[in-house]
Amino acid sequence: MKNSRRVYSTEDGRINKPAPPRAPVPAGPQATPAPQATPAPQATPAPQAPDDGVVRIFRHRSGRHGKVVTVIRGLPAHYLETCASDLKRLCGAGGAVKDDTVEIQGDHRERIAERLRSLGHTVKLAGG
């Protein structure tokens, strides 16, 4: 078998040898400065709703690959977990409590507004 070549073997390990490490660049006056790393762009935080006792219900889509999320702001902090659980059950959807807001997956603004009004909250539909 003179005209054959090895295709695979476990005897020698790697067929191609790894590249040798690079020599360090000398530091001196002629050396170019290292490029400054630019900070990663931060997501702009949602505008803070005024603390006037009004519950605002937003519909958000940005940063979620086109998926719609209903965001509720202005609820009391001690009430967020129980309210989120109640609203998720009402809408039959998932959701979470993040940064003093309740997020419910899907566009359920009218249904949520009706429930919050029946609980005695002043509700505004805000945004898209």
XYZ file of C-alpha atoms in Angstrom:
128
model
C 0.000 0.000 0.000
C 2.427 2.632 -1.153
C -0.179 5.099 -2.394
C -2.233 5.219 0.799
C -2.088 7.757 3.578
C -3.270 7.603 7.164
C -6.753 9.002 7.688
C -7.242 8.378 11.402
C -5.129 6.971 14.170
C -5.108 7.157 17.939
C -1.413 6.326 18.236
C 0.211 9.732 17.719
C -2.429 12.102 19.068
C -2.787 15.326 17.084
C -1.791 15.109 13.446
C -1.166 18.873 13.156
C 1.236 20.336 15.686
C -0.039 23.350 17.662
C 1.310 26.753 16.615
C 4.197 28.047 18.753
C 3.315 30.848 21.218
C 3.805 34.391 19.990
C 6.696 36.474 21.211
C 5.726 39.328 23.568
C 5.623 42.799 22.035
C 8.385 45.034 23.444
C 7.118 48.006 25.427
C 8.698 51.270 24.454
C 7.997 54.737 23.132
C 7.407 53.435 19.592
C 4.909 50.804 20.773
C 1.316 51.581 19.926
C -1.042 51.893 22.897
C -3.498 49.067 23.447
C -6.962 49.878 22.134
C -9.382 50.888 24.857
C -12.191 48.422 25.375
C -15.545 50.054 24.823
C -18.152 49.158 27.406
C -21.019 47.029 26.178
C -24.133 49.083 25.483
C -26.466 48.950 28.454
C -30.162 48.450 27.968
C -31.911 51.701 28.736
C -34.048 51.261 31.826
C -37.753 51.793 31.434
C -38.884 55.270 32.421
C -39.931 55.444 36.044
C -43.655 55.919 36.432
C -44.610 58.719 38.807
C -45.561 57.622 42.308
C -49.069 59.045 42.236
C -51.063 55.951 43.232
C -52.120 55.175 39.657
C -51.422 51.693 38.310
C -50.119 51.904 34.744
C -50.369 48.986 32.331
C -47.930 48.942 29.399
C -47.540 46.624 26.443
C -43.852 45.955 25.686
C -42.309 44.157 22.773
C -38.739 45.496 22.589
C -35.886 43.165 23.506
C -38.103 40.080 23.474
C -37.776 38.974 19.845
C -41.254 40.247 18.972
C -43.036 38.600 21.885
C -45.560 40.848 23.632
C -45.459 41.274 27.402
C -47.919 43.197 29.566
C -46.059 45.248 32.193
C -47.852 46.580 35.284
C -46.227 49.399 37.276
C -47.384 51.320 40.310
C -48.544 48.472 42.526
C -47.454 48.546 46.189
C -44.247 46.576 46.798
C -45.779 44.309 49.459
C -48.573 43.359 47.041
C -46.505 42.441 43.951
C -46.104 38.673 44.481
C -49.733 37.963 45.353
C -51.019 40.234 42.597
C -48.691 38.637 40.016
C -49.878 35.178 40.986
C -53.538 36.243 40.754
C -53.074 37.949 37.372
C -51.140 35.018 35.879
C -53.961 32.706 36.924
C -56.563 35.103 35.498
C -54.810 35.328 32.113
C -53.681 31.718 31.937
C -50.161 32.873 31.139
C -46.715 32.945 32.653
C -45.085 35.970 34.157
C -42.616 37.345 36.670
C -41.982 40.110 39.165
C -38.994 42.248 38.081
C -37.811 45.644 39.359
C -41.060 46.611 41.134
C -43.116 45.638 38.084
C -45.253 42.655 37.202
C -44.716 41.160 33.736
C -47.375 38.906 32.224
C -46.667 37.104 28.951
C -49.007 38.166 26.163
C -51.266 41.168 25.577
C -53.807 41.045 28.421
C -54.128 44.755 29.192
C -57.934 45.000 29.109
C -58.485 41.898 31.244
C -55.861 43.001 33.807
C -57.229 46.562 33.932
C -60.716 45.253 34.618
C -59.474 43.031 37.468
C -57.390 45.802 39.061
C -60.309 48.261 38.866
C -62.536 45.713 40.600
C -59.895 45.508 43.369
C -60.133 49.286 43.869
C -57.042 50.522 41.986
C -57.009 53.529 39.684
C -55.780 52.133 36.350
C -54.414 53.752 33.202
C -53.542 51.970 29.977
C -50.229 53.511 28.979
C -47.991 53.075 25.979
C -48.587 50.902 22.899
